[in-house]
PDB file of C-alpha atoms in Angstrom:
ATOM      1  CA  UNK A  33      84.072 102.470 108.788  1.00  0.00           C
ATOM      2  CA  UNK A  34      83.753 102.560 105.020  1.00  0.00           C
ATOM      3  CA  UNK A  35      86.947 102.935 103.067  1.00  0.00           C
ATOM      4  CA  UNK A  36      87.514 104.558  99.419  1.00  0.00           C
ATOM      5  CA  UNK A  37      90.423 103.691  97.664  1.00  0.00           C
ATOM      6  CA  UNK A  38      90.391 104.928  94.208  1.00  0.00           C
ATOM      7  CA  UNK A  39      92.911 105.632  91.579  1.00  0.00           C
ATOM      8  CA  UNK A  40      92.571 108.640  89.064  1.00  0.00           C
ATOM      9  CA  UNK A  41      93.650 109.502  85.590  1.00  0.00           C
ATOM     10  CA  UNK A  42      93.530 111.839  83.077  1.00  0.00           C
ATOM     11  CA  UNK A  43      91.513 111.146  79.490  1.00  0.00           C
ATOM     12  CA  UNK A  44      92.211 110.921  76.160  1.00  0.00           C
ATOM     13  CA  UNK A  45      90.966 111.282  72.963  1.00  0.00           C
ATOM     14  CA  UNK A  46      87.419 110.595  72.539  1.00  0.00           C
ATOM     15  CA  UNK A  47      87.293 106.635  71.818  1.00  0.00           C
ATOM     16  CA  UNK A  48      85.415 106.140  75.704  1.00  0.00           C
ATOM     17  CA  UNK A  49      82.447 108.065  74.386  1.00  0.00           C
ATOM     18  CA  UNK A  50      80.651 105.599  72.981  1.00  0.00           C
ATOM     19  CA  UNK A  51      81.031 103.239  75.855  1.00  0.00           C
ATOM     20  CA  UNK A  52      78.157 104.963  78.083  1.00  0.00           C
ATOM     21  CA  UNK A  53      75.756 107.488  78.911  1.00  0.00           C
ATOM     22  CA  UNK A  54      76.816 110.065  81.517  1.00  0.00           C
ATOM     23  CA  UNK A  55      74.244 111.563  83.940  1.00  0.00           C
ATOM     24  CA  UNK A  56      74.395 115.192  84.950  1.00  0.00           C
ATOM     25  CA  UNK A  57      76.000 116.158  88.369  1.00  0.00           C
ATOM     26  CA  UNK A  58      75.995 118.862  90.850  1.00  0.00           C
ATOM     27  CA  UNK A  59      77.792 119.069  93.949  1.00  0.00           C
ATOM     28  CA  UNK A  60      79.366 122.174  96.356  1.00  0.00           C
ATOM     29  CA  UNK A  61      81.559 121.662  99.769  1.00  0.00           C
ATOM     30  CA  UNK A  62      80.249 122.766 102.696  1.00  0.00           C
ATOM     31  CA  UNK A  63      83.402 122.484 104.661  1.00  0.00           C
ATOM     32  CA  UNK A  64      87.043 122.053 103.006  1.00  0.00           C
ATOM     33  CA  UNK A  65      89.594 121.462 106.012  1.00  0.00           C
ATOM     34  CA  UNK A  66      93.189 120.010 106.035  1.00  0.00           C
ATOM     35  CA  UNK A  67      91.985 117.395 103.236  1.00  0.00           C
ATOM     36  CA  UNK A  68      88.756 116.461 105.424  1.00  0.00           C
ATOM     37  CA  UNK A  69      85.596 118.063 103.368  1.00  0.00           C
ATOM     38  CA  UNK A  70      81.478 117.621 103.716  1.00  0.00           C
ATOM     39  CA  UNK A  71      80.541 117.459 100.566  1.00  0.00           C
ATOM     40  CA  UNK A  72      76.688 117.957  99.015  1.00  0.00           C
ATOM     41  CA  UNK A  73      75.614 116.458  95.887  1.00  0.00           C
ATOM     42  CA  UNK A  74      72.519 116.020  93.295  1.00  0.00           C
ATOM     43  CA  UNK A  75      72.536 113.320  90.817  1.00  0.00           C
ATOM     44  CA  UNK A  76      69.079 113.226  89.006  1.00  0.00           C
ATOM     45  CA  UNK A  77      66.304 113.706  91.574  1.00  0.00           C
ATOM     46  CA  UNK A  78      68.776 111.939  94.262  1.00  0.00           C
ATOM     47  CA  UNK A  79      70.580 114.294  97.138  1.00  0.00           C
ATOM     48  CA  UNK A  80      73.954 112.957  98.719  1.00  0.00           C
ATOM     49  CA  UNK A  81      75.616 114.301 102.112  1.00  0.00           C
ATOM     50  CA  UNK A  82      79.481 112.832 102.274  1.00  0.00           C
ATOM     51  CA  UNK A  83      81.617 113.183 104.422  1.00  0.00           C
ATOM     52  CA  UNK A  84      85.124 111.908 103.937  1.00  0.00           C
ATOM     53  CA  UNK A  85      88.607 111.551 105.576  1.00  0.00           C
ATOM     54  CA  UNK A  86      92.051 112.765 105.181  1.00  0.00           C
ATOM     55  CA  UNK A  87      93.727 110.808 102.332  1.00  0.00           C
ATOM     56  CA  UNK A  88      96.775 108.298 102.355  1.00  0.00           C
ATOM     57  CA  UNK A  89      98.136 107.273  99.847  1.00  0.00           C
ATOM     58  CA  UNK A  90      94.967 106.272  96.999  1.00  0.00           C
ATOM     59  CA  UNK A  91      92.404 105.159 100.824  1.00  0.00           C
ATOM     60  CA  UNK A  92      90.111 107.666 102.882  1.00  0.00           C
ATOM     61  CA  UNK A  93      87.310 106.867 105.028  1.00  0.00           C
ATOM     62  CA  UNK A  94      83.834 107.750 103.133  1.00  0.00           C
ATOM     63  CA  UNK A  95      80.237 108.318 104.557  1.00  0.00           C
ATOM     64  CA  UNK A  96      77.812 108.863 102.386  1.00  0.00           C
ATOM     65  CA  UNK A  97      74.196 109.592 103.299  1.00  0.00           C
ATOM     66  CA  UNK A  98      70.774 109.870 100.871  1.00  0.00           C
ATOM     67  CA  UNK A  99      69.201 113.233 101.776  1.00  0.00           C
ATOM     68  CA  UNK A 100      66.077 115.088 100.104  1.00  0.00           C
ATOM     69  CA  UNK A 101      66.875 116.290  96.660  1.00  0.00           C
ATOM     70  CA  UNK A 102      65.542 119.323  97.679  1.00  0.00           C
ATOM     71  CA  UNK A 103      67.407 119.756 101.267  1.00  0.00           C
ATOM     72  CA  UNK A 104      70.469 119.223  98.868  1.00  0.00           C
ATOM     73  CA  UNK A 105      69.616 122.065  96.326  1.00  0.00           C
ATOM     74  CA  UNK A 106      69.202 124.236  98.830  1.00  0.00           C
ATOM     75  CA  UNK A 107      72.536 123.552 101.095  1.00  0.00           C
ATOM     76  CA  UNK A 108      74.229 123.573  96.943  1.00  0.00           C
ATOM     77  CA  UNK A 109      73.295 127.276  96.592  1.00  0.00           C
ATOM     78  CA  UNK A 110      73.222 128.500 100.201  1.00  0.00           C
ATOM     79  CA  UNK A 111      75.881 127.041 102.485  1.00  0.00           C
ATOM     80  CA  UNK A 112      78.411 125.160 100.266  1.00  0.00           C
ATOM     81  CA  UNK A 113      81.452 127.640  98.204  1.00  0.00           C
ATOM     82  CA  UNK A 114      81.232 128.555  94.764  1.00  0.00           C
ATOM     83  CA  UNK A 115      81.464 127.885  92.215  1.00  0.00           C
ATOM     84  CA  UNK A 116      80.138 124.598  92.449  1.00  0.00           C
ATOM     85  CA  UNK A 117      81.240 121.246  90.581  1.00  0.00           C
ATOM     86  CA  UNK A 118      79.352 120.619  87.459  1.00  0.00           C
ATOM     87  CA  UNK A 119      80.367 117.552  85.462  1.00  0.00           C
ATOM     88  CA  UNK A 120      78.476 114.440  83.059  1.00  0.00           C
ATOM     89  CA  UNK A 121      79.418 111.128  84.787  1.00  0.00           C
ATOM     90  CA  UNK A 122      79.619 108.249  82.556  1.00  0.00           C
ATOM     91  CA  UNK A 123      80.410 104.775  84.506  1.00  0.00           C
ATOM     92  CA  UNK A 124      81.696 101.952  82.157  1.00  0.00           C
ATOM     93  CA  UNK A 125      82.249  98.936  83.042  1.00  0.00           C
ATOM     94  CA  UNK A 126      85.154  96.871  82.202  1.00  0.00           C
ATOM     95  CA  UNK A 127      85.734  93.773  83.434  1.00  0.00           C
ATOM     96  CA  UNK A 128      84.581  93.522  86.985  1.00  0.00           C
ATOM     97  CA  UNK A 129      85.596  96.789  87.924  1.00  0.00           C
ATOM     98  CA  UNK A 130      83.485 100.705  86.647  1.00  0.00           C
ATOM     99  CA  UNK A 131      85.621 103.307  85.381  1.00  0.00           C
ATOM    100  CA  UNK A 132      83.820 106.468  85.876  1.00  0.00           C
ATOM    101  CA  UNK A 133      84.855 109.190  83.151  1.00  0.00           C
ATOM    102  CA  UNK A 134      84.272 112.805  84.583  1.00  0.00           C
ATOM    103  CA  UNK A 135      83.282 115.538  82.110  1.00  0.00           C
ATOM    104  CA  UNK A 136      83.412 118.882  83.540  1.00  0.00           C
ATOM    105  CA  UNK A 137      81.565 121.882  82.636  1.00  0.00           C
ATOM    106  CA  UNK A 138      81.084 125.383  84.075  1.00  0.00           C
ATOM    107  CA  UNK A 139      84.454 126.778  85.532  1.00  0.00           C
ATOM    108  CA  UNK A 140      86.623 123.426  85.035  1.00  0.00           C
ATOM    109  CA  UNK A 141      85.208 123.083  81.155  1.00  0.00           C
ATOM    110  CA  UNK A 142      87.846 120.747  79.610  1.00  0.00           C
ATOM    111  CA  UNK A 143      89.232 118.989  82.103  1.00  0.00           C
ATOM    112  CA  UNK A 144      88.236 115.050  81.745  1.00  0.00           C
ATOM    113  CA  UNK A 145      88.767 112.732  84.554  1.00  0.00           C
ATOM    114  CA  UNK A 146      88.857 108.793  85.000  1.00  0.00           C
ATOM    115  CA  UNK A 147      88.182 107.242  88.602  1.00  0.00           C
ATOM    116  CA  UNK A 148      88.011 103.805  89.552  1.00  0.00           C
ATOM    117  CA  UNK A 149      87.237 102.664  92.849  1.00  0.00           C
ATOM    118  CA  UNK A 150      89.483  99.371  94.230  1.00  0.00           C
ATOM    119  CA  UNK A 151      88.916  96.355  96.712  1.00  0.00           C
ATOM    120  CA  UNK A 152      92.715  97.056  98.224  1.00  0.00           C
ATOM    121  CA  UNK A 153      95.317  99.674  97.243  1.00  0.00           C
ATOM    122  CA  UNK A 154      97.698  97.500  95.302  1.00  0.00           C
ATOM    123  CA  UNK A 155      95.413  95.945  93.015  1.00  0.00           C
ATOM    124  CA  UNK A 156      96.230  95.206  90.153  1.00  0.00           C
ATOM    125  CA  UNK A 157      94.309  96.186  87.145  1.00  0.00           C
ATOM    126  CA  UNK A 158      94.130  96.451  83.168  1.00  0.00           C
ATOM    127  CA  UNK A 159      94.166  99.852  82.312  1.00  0.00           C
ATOM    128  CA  UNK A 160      92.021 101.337  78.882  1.00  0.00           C
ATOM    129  CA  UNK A 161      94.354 102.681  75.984  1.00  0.00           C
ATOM    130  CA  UNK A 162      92.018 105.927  76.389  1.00  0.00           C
ATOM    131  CA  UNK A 163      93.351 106.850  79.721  1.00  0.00           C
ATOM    132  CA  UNK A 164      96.248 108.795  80.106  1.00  0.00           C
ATOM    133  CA  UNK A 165      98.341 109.975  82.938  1.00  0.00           C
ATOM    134  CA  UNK A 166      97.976 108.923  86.876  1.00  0.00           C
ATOM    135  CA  UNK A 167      96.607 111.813  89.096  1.00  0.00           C
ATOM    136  CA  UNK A 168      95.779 109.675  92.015  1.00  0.00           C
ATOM    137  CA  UNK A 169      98.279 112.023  93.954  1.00  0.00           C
ATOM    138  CA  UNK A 170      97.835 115.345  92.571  1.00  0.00           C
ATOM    139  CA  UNK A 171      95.578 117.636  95.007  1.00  0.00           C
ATOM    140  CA  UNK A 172      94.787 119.996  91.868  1.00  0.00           C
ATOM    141  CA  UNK A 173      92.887 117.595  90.588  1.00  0.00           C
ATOM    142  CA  UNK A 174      91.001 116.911  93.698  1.00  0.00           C
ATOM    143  CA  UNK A 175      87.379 117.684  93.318  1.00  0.00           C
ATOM    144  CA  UNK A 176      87.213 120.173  96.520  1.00  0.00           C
ATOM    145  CA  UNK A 177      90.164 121.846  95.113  1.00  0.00           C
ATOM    146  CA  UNK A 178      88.614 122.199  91.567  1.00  0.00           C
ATOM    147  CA  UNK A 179      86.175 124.739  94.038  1.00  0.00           C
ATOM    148  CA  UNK A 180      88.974 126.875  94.972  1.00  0.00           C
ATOM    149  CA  UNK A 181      91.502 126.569  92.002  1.00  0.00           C
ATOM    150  CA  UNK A 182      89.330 125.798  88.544  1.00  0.00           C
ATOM    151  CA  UNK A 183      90.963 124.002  85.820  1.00  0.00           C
ATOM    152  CA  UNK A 184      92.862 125.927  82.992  1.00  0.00           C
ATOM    153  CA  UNK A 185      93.418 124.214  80.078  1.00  0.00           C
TER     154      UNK A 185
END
């Protein structure tokens, strides 16, 4: 079984701009129940089906599957809710471990996310001066609850 464990933060200032290029996402839920969700994405010409597991504490199981860019386009704007997840993704790396800074756009404009995924939940790692407050725990900030309840700055 493949296991995420992931910490997230909130951003600030601008300083981790310069530090990559994002890439353009798109991605919708297909099924959002009691913190399980199927979740459909497009990153460039690339389609994703995941599927992923209750959370405890910062670790969920997480299957993720390739699936035609165009089978994924379709399920985005037929079958998952609305309105869907628009965001830039930039990964930087630093260290040995990617931070990847979340820019979103459409209904959750101006909310900025940082993720980064972890070997084992008590890791310990060097955090950048640009990120700001732990979120790991906060369901609002939960991707599949951006869906339902969109950021408001």
């Amino acid at each position: 079984m493949a296991i995420e464990i992931e910490r997230k933060f909130l951003v600030q200032g601008d300083e981790w701009r310069s530090l990559a290029v994002g890439e353009t996402y798109r991605q919708g839920y297909i099924a959002n129940i009691n913190g399980r969700t199927v979740r459909v994405r497009v990153v460039g010409s690339q389609g994703y089906l995941t599927i992923k597991g209750l959370t405890t504490g910062s670790s969920r199981a997480e299957f993720e599957y390739e699936i035609p860019v165009d089978d994924a386009q379709e399920l985005l704007e037929t079958l998952c809710d609305h309105p869907l997840i628009e965001k830039t993704r930039y990964k930087i790396n630093i260290g040995d471990l990617i931070w990847e800074v979340d820019e979103f756009w459409g209904e959750n404009q101006g909310l900025i996310l940082a993720e980064v995924e972890l070997e084992i939940e008590d890791q310990n790692i060097n955090i950048p001066h640009w990120i700001g407050k732990e979120v790991t725990s906060d369901p609002r900030y939960y991707n599949s609850n951006l869906v339902k309840n969109p950021f408001k700055p």
